[in-house]
Amino acid sequence: MPHILPPLPYSFDALEPYLDAKTMEIHYSKHHQTYCDKMNDILTKYPELAIENPEDLIKRIDVLPMDEKDKKALKNFGGGFINHNLYWSIMGPKKEVDNVLVQEINETFKSVDEFKKIFTQTAATHFGSGWAWLVRNEKGDLEVYSLPNQDSPLSKNHTPIITLDVWEHAYYLKYQNRRPEFIENWWNALKMI
Ligand code: MN3
């Protein structure tokens, strides 16, 4: 069965003025849809993998029994599919603060503000296309880093918690080259902290 995009959990304009409706519409219905379609195209050659959860495929991408070219494409398009699913799900027009996460952030980074500073710096200075991540690493600790392209922390055996898309398509229409301004505004759209 081909995979389909989960519905966006809010309207395109729900995150205005931080993320504008036009960017949201193009990002979800063009960029994200394309990742989904291209992932499905690759998986038609591998019916035994196509029935699996894409997260599980990305977790063991390095050892999947696939042609190397297809594997690289699945890493990009399957990664793009799951990364955007997470991205839409952690944002919302209303704060739904996760107090357990906030407490753990306080313990790990001293304060939410200090965490935001580190994450913002990581996202702002990532060179080129990619994502900034807050993950739980293999030791169970919180960690912040960025990854290029559509790479997923799942492939490092880490669990993604918060992520920010810093591909230009995520902000260019509204913010042009002002990635730091986009990031500062984006914190208002993140619902859990
Ligand atoms: Mn994107």
Coordinates of C-alpha atoms and ligand atoms in Angstrom, one line a residue:
M1 CA 0.0 0.0 0.0
P2 CA 1.4 3.4 -0.9
H3 CA 1.9 5.8 2.0
I4 CA -0.1 9.0 2.2
L5 CA 0.5 12.3 3.9
P6 CA -1.2 12.6 7.3
P7 CA -3.6 15.5 7.2
L8 CA -2.1 18.8 8.4
P9 CA -3.5 19.1 12.0
Y10 CA -4.5 22.8 11.4
S11 CA -5.2 25.2 8.6
F12 CA -2.5 26.7 6.4
D13 CA -3.0 30.1 8.1
A14 CA -3.1 28.7 11.6
L15 CA 0.5 29.6 12.4
E16 CA 0.4 33.2 11.1
P17 CA 2.1 35.5 11.5
Y18 CA 5.1 33.3 12.3
L19 CA 4.7 30.9 9.4
D20 CA 2.7 32.4 6.6
A21 CA -0.1 30.6 4.9
K22 CA 1.5 30.5 1.4
T23 CA 4.7 29.0 2.7
M24 CA 2.7 26.4 4.7
E25 CA 0.5 25.5 1.7
I26 CA 3.5 25.0 -0.7
H27 CA 5.6 23.3 2.0
Y28 CA 2.9 20.8 2.8
S29 CA 1.1 20.2 -0.5
K30 CA 4.1 20.5 -2.8
H31 CA 7.4 19.7 -1.0
H32 CA 6.1 17.2 1.5
Q33 CA 3.8 15.6 -1.0
T34 CA 6.8 15.2 -3.4
Y35 CA 8.9 13.4 -0.7
C36 CA 5.9 11.1 -0.1
D37 CA 5.4 10.4 -3.9
K38 CA 9.1 9.7 -4.5
M39 CA 9.4 7.5 -1.5
N40 CA 6.4 5.5 -2.8
D41 CA 8.0 5.2 -6.3
I42 CA 11.1 3.7 -4.8
L43 CA 9.2 1.3 -2.6
T44 CA 7.1 -0.1 -5.5
K45 CA 10.3 -2.1 -6.3
Y46 CA 10.5 -3.5 -2.8
P47 CA 7.0 -4.7 -1.8
E48 CA 8.3 -6.4 1.4
L49 CA 9.6 -3.0 2.6
A50 CA 6.7 -1.0 1.3
I51 CA 4.4 -2.6 3.9
E52 CA 6.6 -1.4 6.8
N53 CA 6.5 1.8 8.7
P54 CA 8.8 4.3 7.0
E55 CA 10.3 5.2 10.4
D56 CA 11.4 1.6 10.8
L57 CA 13.0 1.7 7.3
I58 CA 14.9 4.9 8.1
K59 CA 16.1 3.4 11.4
R60 CA 17.9 0.6 9.6
I61 CA 18.6 2.4 6.3
D62 CA 22.3 1.4 6.3
V63 CA 21.5 -2.3 6.3
L64 CA 18.4 -2.4 4.1
P65 CA 18.5 -5.0 1.3
M66 CA 18.3 -2.5 -1.5
D67 CA 20.2 -1.3 -4.5
E68 CA 22.6 1.4 -3.3
K69 CA 21.1 4.1 -5.5
D70 CA 17.6 3.3 -4.3
K71 CA 18.8 3.3 -0.7
K72 CA 20.3 6.8 -1.1
A73 CA 17.0 7.9 -2.6
L74 CA 14.9 6.3 0.2
K75 CA 17.2 8.0 2.7
N76 CA 16.4 11.4 1.1
F77 CA 12.7 11.0 0.3
G78 CA 11.7 8.7 3.1
G79 CA 13.6 11.0 5.5
G80 CA 11.8 14.0 4.0
F81 CA 8.4 12.2 4.5
I82 CA 9.0 11.4 8.2
N83 CA 10.8 14.6 9.1
H84 CA 7.9 16.7 7.9
N85 CA 5.4 14.5 9.7
L86 CA 7.1 15.3 12.9
Y87 CA 7.6 19.0 12.1
W88 CA 3.8 19.6 11.5
S89 CA 2.9 17.6 14.6
I90 CA 5.0 19.7 17.1
M91 CA 3.7 23.0 15.9
G92 CA 0.2 24.4 16.6
P93 CA -1.8 27.6 17.0
K94 CA -2.1 27.0 20.8
K95 CA 0.6 26.1 23.3
E96 CA 0.2 22.6 24.7
V97 CA 3.2 22.6 27.1
D98 CA 4.7 19.3 27.9
N99 CA 5.7 19.7 31.5
V100 CA 7.8 16.6 31.7
L101 CA 9.8 17.7 28.7
V102 CA 10.2 21.2 30.1
Q103 CA 11.5 19.7 33.4
E104 CA 14.0 17.6 31.5
I105 CA 15.2 20.5 29.4
N106 CA 15.7 22.5 32.6
E107 CA 17.8 19.7 34.1
T108 CA 19.9 19.2 30.9
F109 CA 20.3 22.8 29.6
K110 CA 19.7 24.8 32.9
S111 CA 16.7 26.6 31.5
V112 CA 14.3 26.6 28.6
D113 CA 15.9 29.9 27.5
E114 CA 19.3 28.4 27.6
F115 CA 18.1 25.5 25.5
K116 CA 16.5 27.8 23.0
K117 CA 19.7 29.7 22.7
I118 CA 21.7 26.6 21.9
F119 CA 19.0 25.2 19.5
T120 CA 18.7 28.6 17.8
Q121 CA 22.5 28.9 17.3
T122 CA 22.6 25.3 15.9
A123 CA 19.8 26.0 13.5
A124 CA 21.1 29.5 12.4
T125 CA 24.6 28.3 11.7
H126 CA 23.8 25.0 10.0
F127 CA 25.4 25.4 6.5
G128 CA 23.0 24.8 3.6
S129 CA 19.9 22.6 3.8
G130 CA 19.0 20.5 6.8
W131 CA 17.3 20.3 10.1
A132 CA 18.1 21.2 13.7
W133 CA 17.2 18.5 16.2
L134 CA 16.5 18.0 19.9
V135 CA 16.8 14.2 20.4
R136 CA 17.1 11.6 23.0
N137 CA 20.4 9.9 22.4
E138 CA 21.3 6.2 22.8
K139 CA 22.2 6.9 26.5
G140 CA 18.7 8.4 27.1
D141 CA 20.1 12.0 27.4
L142 CA 18.8 15.0 25.6
E143 CA 21.1 16.4 22.9
V144 CA 21.0 19.2 20.3
Y145 CA 22.6 19.0 16.9
S146 CA 21.9 19.6 13.2
L147 CA 21.9 17.1 10.3
P148 CA 22.2 17.9 6.6
N149 CA 19.6 17.2 3.9
Q150 CA 16.8 14.9 5.1
D151 CA 18.9 12.8 7.4
S152 CA 17.1 11.5 10.4
P153 CA 18.3 11.0 14.0
L154 CA 16.5 7.6 13.8
S155 CA 19.4 6.4 11.6
K156 CA 21.8 7.1 14.5
N157 CA 19.5 5.2 16.9
H158 CA 18.3 8.6 18.4
T159 CA 14.7 9.5 19.1
P160 CA 13.7 12.9 17.6
I161 CA 11.7 15.2 19.9
I162 CA 11.8 18.7 18.5
T163 CA 12.9 19.6 15.0
L164 CA 13.2 22.7 12.8
D165 CA 13.3 22.7 9.0
V166 CA 16.0 25.1 7.9
W167 CA 15.7 24.4 4.2
E168 CA 15.1 27.7 2.4
H169 CA 11.7 26.4 1.2
A170 CA 10.6 26.5 4.9
Y171 CA 11.0 30.3 5.2
Y172 CA 12.2 32.0 2.0
L173 CA 8.8 33.5 0.8
K174 CA 8.4 35.4 4.1
Y175 CA 11.9 35.8 5.4
Q176 CA 14.1 35.6 2.3
N177 CA 17.7 35.3 3.6
R178 CA 16.8 36.2 7.2
R179 CA 17.0 32.7 8.7
P180 CA 17.7 33.9 12.3
E181 CA 14.5 36.0 12.2
F182 CA 12.5 33.0 11.0
I183 CA 13.9 30.9 13.9
E184 CA 13.1 33.5 16.5
N185 CA 9.5 33.7 15.3
W186 CA 9.2 29.9 14.9
W187 CA 9.5 29.4 18.7
N188 CA 6.0 30.9 18.9
A189 CA 4.6 28.2 16.6
L190 CA 6.2 25.3 18.6
K191 CA 3.5 24.1 20.9
M192 CA 5.2 21.9 23.6
I193 CA 7.6 24.3 25.3
Ligands
MN3_1 MN 10.8 21.1 4.3

